[in-house]
Amino acid sequence: MEKQRKDGEIEAVPVVIGGMVLDIQATSSIPPHPRTTCPGQIYYVQGGVARNIAECMTKLGAQPFMISALGFDMPGNLLLEHWKSAGLRTEGIRKHKDIKTPTVCHILDVSGEVAAGVASVEAVEMFLTPKWIQQFKHTIHSAPLLMVDANLSPPALEVSCQLAAESNVPVWFEPVSIAKSKRIAPIVKYLSLSCYLLVTNKRGFLQITFASPNEDELIAMANALSSQNLFRPIERNNCSTDTLFQMLKPAIWLLLEKGVKILVLTIGSDGVLLCTKGESISWRICLEKTQQHGFSRELFENMTSSCPSNLYSDTKVLERSPNFLAVHFPALPASVVRLTGAGDCLVGGMIASLSTGLDVMQSVAIGIAAAKASVEVDSNVPSQFSLPTITGDARIVYSTAKLLQHQSKL
């Protein structure tokens, strides 16, 4: 059942659609060798890109509505009980005896990076169907933002974006992996018709769509959208951020030209590149769709008091770069335990911040602070976030953000 306010309207909450996964994470205590075992530790961790994002959002004070699928097996029971214990809503989670709950086994190296892995996530495509998603169309129509992960089947992605387009709801596309990131290609026609258009609707706010690839996913998405293999993986060779940006710029520009209005490009330990058409840089969710409860209200107040909005939206900046802005946000130093939840907490932190009414720049800073907190714990999402730590780290990121210079020709 879709949750209604006292006035009978469907409550405006961000919607997250995608996988809930049990991660089995094996960390080797020595460099692993083929064809033999090695000593280390094995952990069962609640995971899945969409699930991680939704949990992160919740712990930052947002109230996302999750649409997913779980079985009645051990992984499914573990994930569902954890979800319920956190006080999260389960109406959108499909349960069925034929569902084999998605499970992923990661082999992590001594630095916490994924060295290899096997994913059994077919249930997301088989059971998270267009028909199931359509049951929650009113919740999607009322949402301030819809996040879809690329674990969804192409038909499920398509119907999700169609439902969002019907009410001009911004869509956030999370690519998940190199192979699945290409699933943006068949849905971009719907997104460019409505969600991707920069138009002011009757409520007076801009409709904008986001994508959050890493470097390799960016190249795959650009190739899929160009229908040609025009782009090759980047050889970084310890290059500077400015040089990396210049190498990636043609692929970035193609995505922006195809309709992605705000590209949140993760570049590992170097942080994030925020790339956008110039007029999108100060975008925020309209006031009537924002949520501020407890932690999120304090987060909003702390950020707005210390980090001014519209940092690069003044006329002089837009005159220099009217069609394309790129801002580099540095990563924060961290005591790394594992890196598997960093990207998801970046996205979760950003969507939670946008849902409170913060602008894109402020939200990237919060996202990076949340990502830092995630890499310092064993789980994909910290058990809790410290408000002083998150806002303090976000201020550091925000104050050191740098507008990148680029030539007018791409």
Short mmCIF file of C-alpha atoms in Angstrom, two decimals:
data_model
loop_
_atom_site.label_atom_id
_atom_site.label_comp_id
_atom_site.label_asym_id
_atom_site.label_seq_id
_atom_site.Cartn_x
_atom_site.Cartn_y
_atom_site.Cartn_z
CA MET A 1 0.00 0.00 0.00
CA GLU A 2 1.26 3.46 -0.91
CA LYS A 3 1.66 5.76 2.07
CA GLN A 4 -0.63 8.79 2.17
CA ARG A 5 -0.50 12.03 4.09
CA LYS A 6 -3.42 13.19 6.22
CA ASP A 7 -4.71 15.29 3.34
CA GLY A 8 -5.01 12.16 1.17
CA GLU A 9 -2.03 12.95 -1.06
CA ILE A 10 0.68 10.32 -1.64
CA GLU A 11 3.70 11.20 0.50
CA ALA A 12 6.59 12.65 -1.52
CA VAL A 13 9.56 10.40 -0.77
CA PRO A 14 12.52 9.48 -2.98
CA VAL A 15 12.05 6.10 -4.65
CA VAL A 16 14.87 3.58 -5.08
CA ILE A 17 14.45 0.61 -7.45
CA GLY A 18 17.00 -2.19 -7.73
CA GLY A 19 18.74 -5.07 -6.06
CA MET A 20 18.97 -6.19 -2.46
CA VAL A 21 21.95 -8.52 -2.29
CA LEU A 22 23.80 -10.58 0.29
CA ASP A 23 27.51 -9.85 -0.15
CA ILE A 24 29.94 -12.57 0.87
CA GLN A 25 33.22 -10.73 1.22
CA ALA A 26 36.45 -12.68 1.51
CA THR A 27 39.48 -10.60 2.47
CA SER A 28 42.89 -12.17 2.01
CA SER A 29 45.51 -11.34 4.62
CA ILE A 30 48.30 -12.06 2.10
CA PRO A 31 48.51 -11.56 -1.67
CA PRO A 32 46.32 -14.36 -3.10
CA HIS A 33 47.74 -17.05 -5.41
CA PRO A 34 45.82 -18.96 -8.08
CA ARG A 35 44.78 -22.61 -7.56
CA THR A 36 45.13 -22.53 -3.77
CA THR A 37 43.51 -21.05 -0.67
CA CYS A 38 45.02 -18.36 1.50
CA PRO A 39 44.34 -17.17 5.06
CA GLY A 40 41.91 -14.31 5.62
CA GLN A 41 38.47 -13.34 6.87
CA ILE A 42 34.99 -13.96 5.43
CA TYR A 43 32.05 -11.66 6.15
CA TYR A 44 28.33 -11.75 5.33
CA VAL A 45 27.34 -8.17 4.53
CA GLN A 46 24.02 -6.63 3.51
CA GLY A 47 24.58 -5.30 0.01
CA GLY A 48 23.21 -4.49 -3.40
CA VAL A 49 23.70 -1.09 -5.02
CA ALA A 50 20.10 0.09 -4.58
CA ARG A 51 19.84 -1.37 -1.07
CA ASN A 52 23.08 0.28 0.03
CA ILE A 53 21.98 3.62 -1.38
CA ALA A 54 18.59 3.41 0.36
CA GLU A 55 20.14 2.43 3.71
CA CYS A 56 22.65 5.26 3.50
CA MET A 57 19.84 7.71 2.73
CA THR A 58 17.87 6.47 5.74
CA LYS A 59 20.81 6.93 8.10
CA LEU A 60 21.19 10.49 6.85
CA GLY A 61 17.58 11.23 7.70
CA ALA A 62 15.81 10.59 4.38
CA GLN A 63 12.84 8.20 4.08
CA PRO A 64 13.25 6.34 0.76
CA PHE A 65 10.70 3.92 -0.66
CA MET A 66 12.46 0.72 -1.79
CA ILE A 67 11.21 -1.43 -4.67
CA SER A 68 13.05 -4.75 -4.87
CA ALA A 69 12.69 -8.56 -4.68
CA LEU A 70 13.75 -11.20 -2.14
CA GLY A 71 13.29 -14.94 -1.67
CA PHE A 72 12.31 -16.93 1.40
CA ASP A 73 15.81 -18.37 1.66
CA MET A 74 18.61 -17.64 4.15
CA PRO A 75 19.99 -14.59 2.34
CA GLY A 76 16.49 -13.21 1.81
CA ASN A 77 15.47 -13.68 5.44
CA LEU A 78 18.69 -12.07 6.65
CA LEU A 79 18.24 -9.04 4.38
CA LEU A 80 14.56 -8.61 5.18
CA GLU A 81 15.05 -8.86 8.95
CA HIS A 82 17.81 -6.27 8.83
CA TRP A 83 15.55 -4.00 6.77
CA LYS A 84 12.67 -4.36 9.24
CA SER A 85 14.94 -3.86 12.26
CA ALA A 86 15.98 -0.51 10.83
CA GLY A 87 12.31 0.53 10.72
CA LEU A 88 12.27 0.66 6.91
CA ARG A 89 9.18 0.11 4.77
CA THR A 90 8.76 -3.26 3.03
CA GLU A 91 5.62 -2.77 0.88
CA GLY A 92 7.71 -2.39 -2.28
CA ILE A 93 9.81 -5.52 -1.66
CA ARG A 94 8.44 -8.50 -3.56
CA LYS A 95 8.73 -11.83 -1.69
CA HIS A 96 8.21 -15.14 -3.48
CA LYS A 97 9.13 -18.79 -2.91
CA ASP A 98 10.64 -19.08 -6.40
CA ILE A 99 13.03 -16.17 -5.90
CA LYS A 100 16.64 -17.08 -5.29
CA THR A 101 17.84 -14.04 -3.35
CA PRO A 102 20.66 -12.23 -5.17
CA THR A 103 24.08 -13.10 -3.76
CA VAL A 104 27.53 -11.81 -4.66
CA CYS A 105 30.87 -13.23 -3.57
CA HIS A 106 33.75 -10.73 -3.57
CA ILE A 107 37.42 -11.58 -3.20
CA LEU A 108 39.13 -8.50 -1.75
CA ASP A 109 42.85 -7.87 -1.85
CA VAL A 110 44.91 -6.68 1.11
CA SER A 111 44.07 -3.03 0.29
CA GLY A 112 40.30 -3.64 0.37
CA GLU A 113 39.83 -3.43 -3.42
CA VAL A 114 37.80 -6.07 -5.26
CA ALA A 115 40.25 -8.49 -6.90
CA ALA A 116 37.58 -10.86 -8.30
CA GLY A 117 33.95 -11.72 -7.76
CA VAL A 118 30.96 -13.79 -8.83
CA ALA A 119 27.44 -12.36 -8.92
CA SER A 120 24.21 -14.38 -8.89
CA VAL A 121 21.62 -11.62 -9.28
CA GLU A 122 19.32 -13.00 -11.98
CA ALA A 123 16.33 -12.74 -9.63
CA VAL A 124 16.38 -8.95 -9.91
CA GLU A 125 15.70 -9.21 -13.65
CA MET A 126 13.27 -12.13 -13.39
CA PHE A 127 11.06 -10.94 -10.53
CA LEU A 128 11.45 -7.15 -10.37
CA THR A 129 9.09 -6.90 -13.33
CA PRO A 130 7.38 -3.95 -15.00
CA LYS A 131 4.06 -5.22 -13.58
CA TRP A 132 5.42 -5.15 -10.01
CA ILE A 133 6.90 -1.68 -10.45
CA GLN A 134 3.68 -0.30 -11.95
CA GLN A 135 1.85 -1.06 -8.70
CA PHE A 136 3.74 1.85 -7.15
CA LYS A 137 3.19 4.38 -9.92
CA HIS A 138 1.53 6.91 -7.60
CA THR A 139 4.53 6.83 -5.26
CA ILE A 140 6.85 7.33 -8.24
CA HIS A 141 4.67 10.15 -9.61
CA SER A 142 4.92 11.96 -6.24
CA ALA A 143 8.63 11.36 -5.70
CA PRO A 144 11.16 14.22 -5.63
CA LEU A 145 13.59 11.86 -7.39
CA LEU A 146 13.70 8.28 -8.71
CA MET A 147 16.92 6.23 -8.51
CA VAL A 148 17.22 3.11 -10.68
CA ASP A 149 20.17 0.76 -10.71
CA ALA A 150 21.20 -1.08 -13.86
CA ASN A 151 20.58 -4.51 -12.30
CA LEU A 152 17.02 -4.01 -13.56
CA SER A 153 16.04 -5.65 -16.83
CA PRO A 154 15.71 -3.31 -19.82
CA PRO A 155 11.86 -3.55 -19.71
CA ALA A 156 11.84 -2.72 -15.98
CA LEU A 157 14.18 0.21 -16.54
CA GLU A 158 11.96 1.39 -19.36
CA VAL A 159 8.72 1.30 -17.40
CA SER A 160 10.39 2.97 -14.40
CA CYS A 161 11.57 5.85 -16.57
CA GLN A 162 8.20 6.09 -18.32
CA LEU A 163 6.42 6.42 -14.96
CA ALA A 164 8.88 9.11 -13.88
CA ALA A 165 8.47 10.94 -17.18
CA GLU A 166 4.69 11.07 -16.76
CA SER A 167 5.14 13.42 -13.80
CA ASN A 168 8.49 15.00 -14.76
CA VAL A 169 10.25 13.24 -11.89
CA PRO A 170 14.07 13.46 -12.19
CA VAL A 171 15.79 10.09 -12.67
CA TRP A 172 19.16 9.04 -11.26
CA PHE A 173 20.77 6.22 -13.28
CA GLU A 174 23.35 4.20 -11.33
CA PRO A 175 25.35 2.06 -13.81
CA VAL A 176 26.37 -0.76 -11.37
CA SER A 177 29.01 -2.30 -13.67
CA ILE A 178 30.70 -1.86 -17.05
CA ALA A 179 28.47 -4.45 -18.73
CA LYS A 180 25.19 -3.22 -17.23
CA SER A 181 25.99 0.47 -17.65
CA LYS A 182 25.19 0.02 -21.36
CA ARG A 183 21.54 -0.41 -20.43
CA ILE A 184 21.21 3.36 -20.52
CA ALA A 185 21.05 3.19 -24.35
CA PRO A 186 17.48 1.89 -24.86
CA ILE A 187 15.97 4.15 -22.18
CA VAL A 188 17.63 7.41 -23.14
CA LYS A 189 14.86 8.08 -25.70
CA TYR A 190 12.33 8.29 -22.85
CA LEU A 191 14.62 10.29 -20.63
CA SER A 192 15.41 12.83 -23.32
CA LEU A 193 11.71 13.39 -23.94
CA SER A 194 10.92 14.49 -20.40
CA CYS A 195 13.19 13.70 -17.48
CA TYR A 196 16.30 14.92 -19.26
CA LEU A 197 14.75 18.13 -20.56
CA LEU A 198 15.58 21.33 -18.76
CA VAL A 199 12.05 22.70 -18.52
CA THR A 200 10.20 24.62 -15.87
CA ASN A 201 6.94 22.92 -15.02
CA LYS A 202 3.87 24.40 -13.32
CA ARG A 203 5.51 24.01 -9.90
CA GLY A 204 8.41 26.15 -11.08
CA PHE A 205 11.42 23.86 -10.79
CA LEU A 206 13.81 22.25 -13.25
CA GLN A 207 13.62 18.58 -14.19
CA ILE A 208 17.11 17.13 -14.42
CA THR A 209 18.53 13.62 -14.64
CA PHE A 210 21.71 12.30 -13.04
CA ALA A 211 24.15 9.50 -13.82
CA SER A 212 26.98 8.33 -11.58
CA PRO A 213 29.54 6.21 -13.47
CA ASN A 214 33.18 5.59 -12.74
CA GLU A 215 35.74 6.09 -15.53
CA ASP A 216 35.28 2.65 -17.11
CA GLU A 217 31.48 2.82 -16.94
CA LEU A 218 31.60 6.29 -18.51
CA ILE A 219 33.48 4.90 -21.51
CA ALA A 220 31.04 1.97 -21.84
CA MET A 221 28.02 4.29 -21.63
CA ALA A 222 29.48 6.67 -24.21
CA ASN A 223 30.13 3.79 -26.60
CA ALA A 224 26.61 2.44 -26.09
CA LEU A 225 25.03 5.85 -26.71
CA SER A 226 27.16 6.54 -29.77
CA SER A 227 26.42 3.07 -31.24
CA GLN A 228 30.13 2.86 -32.04
CA ASN A 229 33.25 1.99 -30.11
CA LEU A 230 34.63 5.51 -30.40
CA PHE A 231 36.12 5.61 -26.90
CA ARG A 232 38.87 3.53 -25.35
CA PRO A 233 39.66 2.92 -21.68
CA ILE A 234 41.91 5.60 -20.22
CA GLU A 235 45.51 4.83 -19.29
CA ARG A 236 46.00 7.12 -16.30
CA ASN A 237 49.70 6.59 -15.57
CA ASN A 238 49.62 8.86 -12.49
CA CYS A 239 48.34 11.81 -14.52
CA SER A 240 46.91 14.91 -12.86
CA THR A 241 43.18 15.45 -12.40
CA ASP A 242 43.23 18.17 -15.04
CA THR A 243 44.90 15.84 -17.54
CA LEU A 244 42.47 13.03 -16.71
CA PHE A 245 39.56 15.41 -17.25
CA GLN A 246 40.88 16.42 -20.66
CA MET A 247 41.17 12.74 -21.65
CA LEU A 248 37.65 11.92 -20.46
CA LYS A 249 36.03 15.11 -21.72
CA PRO A 250 34.87 13.79 -25.14
CA ALA A 251 32.99 10.92 -23.47
CA ILE A 252 31.60 13.26 -20.80
CA TRP A 253 30.38 15.69 -23.45
CA LEU A 254 28.66 12.91 -25.40
CA LEU A 255 26.62 11.91 -22.34
CA LEU A 256 25.67 15.53 -21.70
CA GLU A 257 24.69 15.98 -25.34
CA LYS A 258 22.55 12.83 -25.23
CA GLY A 259 20.60 14.19 -22.27
CA VAL A 260 22.39 13.49 -18.98
CA LYS A 261 22.20 16.91 -17.36
CA ILE A 262 24.32 16.24 -14.28
CA LEU A 263 27.13 13.70 -14.45
CA VAL A 264 28.67 12.62 -11.15
CA LEU A 265 31.89 10.94 -12.29
CA THR A 266 33.82 9.04 -9.64
CA ILE A 267 37.59 8.93 -10.16
CA GLY A 268 38.67 6.69 -7.28
CA SER A 269 41.05 8.17 -4.73
CA ASP A 270 41.07 11.44 -6.68
CA GLY A 271 37.45 12.17 -5.75
CA VAL A 272 34.59 13.25 -8.01
CA LEU A 273 34.14 15.28 -11.18
CA LEU A 274 30.79 17.06 -11.32
CA CYS A 275 30.05 17.80 -14.98
CA THR A 276 27.01 19.63 -16.26
CA LYS A 277 25.57 22.05 -18.70
CA GLY A 278 26.23 25.42 -17.02
CA GLU A 279 22.65 26.25 -16.07
CA SER A 280 22.28 23.01 -14.07
CA ILE A 281 25.06 23.65 -11.55
CA SER A 282 22.81 25.16 -8.85
CA TRP A 283 19.88 22.76 -9.31
CA ARG A 284 17.86 21.72 -6.27
CA ILE A 285 14.56 19.96 -5.57
CA CYS A 286 11.56 22.24 -5.20
CA LEU A 287 10.63 23.15 -1.64
CA GLU A 288 7.28 21.34 -1.58
CA LYS A 289 8.99 18.00 -2.28
CA THR A 290 11.83 18.28 0.23
CA GLN A 291 11.99 16.35 3.49
CA GLN A 292 13.61 17.47 6.73
CA HIS A 293 13.29 15.22 9.77
CA GLY A 294 15.68 15.21 12.72
CA PHE A 295 19.13 14.33 11.36
CA SER A 296 18.33 15.62 7.85
CA ARG A 297 17.06 18.95 9.20
CA GLU A 298 20.27 19.48 11.18
CA LEU A 299 22.30 18.41 8.14
CA PHE A 300 20.50 21.01 6.00
CA GLU A 301 20.92 23.76 8.58
CA ASN A 302 24.62 23.03 9.16
CA MET A 303 25.43 22.99 5.46
CA THR A 304 23.45 26.08 4.50
CA SER A 305 25.02 28.07 7.34
CA SER A 306 28.60 27.19 6.42
CA CYS A 307 28.62 26.37 2.69
CA PRO A 308 26.96 28.99 0.48
CA SER A 309 24.76 27.68 -2.31
CA ASN A 310 25.12 28.59 -5.99
CA LEU A 311 28.92 28.58 -5.70
CA TYR A 312 29.59 28.61 -9.45
CA SER A 313 26.29 29.96 -10.76
CA ASP A 314 27.31 33.63 -10.99
CA THR A 315 27.12 35.37 -14.36
CA LYS A 316 30.90 35.65 -14.90
CA VAL A 317 31.45 31.91 -14.51
CA LEU A 318 28.55 31.07 -16.82
CA GLU A 319 29.77 33.59 -19.40
CA ARG A 320 33.17 31.87 -19.52
CA SER A 321 31.64 28.38 -19.78
CA PRO A 322 28.00 28.81 -20.86
CA ASN A 323 27.49 25.23 -22.03
CA PHE A 324 29.79 23.11 -19.89
CA LEU A 325 31.01 23.27 -16.30
CA ALA A 326 33.24 20.75 -14.56
CA VAL A 327 34.11 20.93 -10.88
CA HIS A 328 36.62 18.68 -9.12
CA PHE A 329 35.79 17.64 -5.55
CA PRO A 330 38.77 15.97 -3.83
CA ALA A 331 38.46 12.76 -1.87
CA LEU A 332 39.15 12.85 1.86
CA PRO A 333 42.01 10.96 3.52
CA ALA A 334 40.67 7.86 5.26
CA SER A 335 41.75 4.81 7.22
CA VAL A 336 40.55 2.30 4.65
CA VAL A 337 39.06 -1.01 5.78
CA ARG A 338 37.21 -1.84 2.54
CA LEU A 339 36.03 0.13 -0.47
CA THR A 340 32.94 -1.80 -1.61
CA GLY A 341 30.36 0.66 -0.24
CA ALA A 342 32.05 3.94 -1.14
CA GLY A 343 30.31 4.62 -4.45
CA ASP A 344 26.90 3.66 -3.09
CA CYS A 345 27.28 5.92 -0.06
CA LEU A 346 28.38 8.76 -2.33
CA VAL A 347 25.11 8.42 -4.26
CA GLY A 348 23.05 7.83 -1.12
CA GLY A 349 24.57 10.88 0.54
CA MET A 350 23.86 13.01 -2.49
CA ILE A 351 20.23 11.92 -2.90
CA ALA A 352 19.57 12.31 0.83
CA SER A 353 21.03 15.83 0.69
CA LEU A 354 19.09 16.79 -2.43
CA SER A 355 15.93 15.53 -0.71
CA THR A 356 16.44 18.03 2.13
CA GLY A 357 16.69 20.96 -0.32
CA LEU A 358 20.48 21.30 -0.59
CA ASP A 359 21.86 22.11 -4.04
CA VAL A 360 23.99 19.81 -6.19
CA MET A 361 27.34 21.25 -5.07
CA GLN A 362 26.49 20.96 -1.38
CA SER A 363 25.15 17.45 -1.98
CA VAL A 364 28.36 16.23 -3.65
CA ALA A 365 30.29 17.37 -0.57
CA ILE A 366 27.94 15.42 1.72
CA GLY A 367 28.19 12.40 -0.58
CA ILE A 368 31.99 12.37 -0.41
CA ALA A 369 31.86 12.69 3.39
CA ALA A 370 29.46 9.72 3.54
CA ALA A 371 31.75 7.72 1.23
CA LYS A 372 34.70 8.40 3.52
CA ALA A 373 32.73 7.09 6.51
CA SER A 374 31.83 3.93 4.57
CA VAL A 375 35.39 2.90 3.71
CA GLU A 376 36.41 3.02 7.36
CA VAL A 377 34.04 0.21 8.46
CA ASP A 378 33.51 -3.49 7.65
CA SER A 379 29.97 -3.03 6.33
CA ASN A 380 28.92 -1.38 3.07
CA VAL A 381 27.06 1.30 5.04
CA PRO A 382 28.13 2.54 8.49
CA SER A 383 25.81 1.59 11.36
CA GLN A 384 25.37 5.32 11.94
CA PHE A 385 26.71 8.64 10.74
CA SER A 386 28.09 11.33 13.05
CA LEU A 387 26.50 14.67 12.20
CA PRO A 388 29.54 16.76 13.29
CA THR A 389 31.92 14.49 11.34
CA ILE A 390 29.80 14.41 8.17
CA THR A 391 29.25 18.17 8.10
CA GLY A 392 32.86 18.91 9.07
CA ASP A 393 34.21 16.67 6.31
CA ALA A 394 31.70 18.09 3.83
CA ARG A 395 32.87 21.65 4.59
CA ILE A 396 36.46 20.63 3.82
CA VAL A 397 35.42 19.08 0.50
CA TYR A 398 33.22 22.03 -0.42
CA SER A 399 35.89 24.60 0.38
CA THR A 400 38.52 22.82 -1.73
CA ALA A 401 36.34 22.18 -4.79
CA LYS A 402 37.98 23.50 -7.94
CA LEU A 403 36.44 24.70 -11.20
CA LEU A 404 38.38 22.97 -13.98
CA GLN A 405 39.63 24.91 -16.97
CA HIS A 406 38.97 23.57 -20.43
CA GLN A 407 39.17 24.69 -24.02
CA SER A 408 35.96 25.66 -25.77
CA LYS A 409 36.48 22.98 -28.44
CA LEU A 410 35.97 19.36 -27.51
#
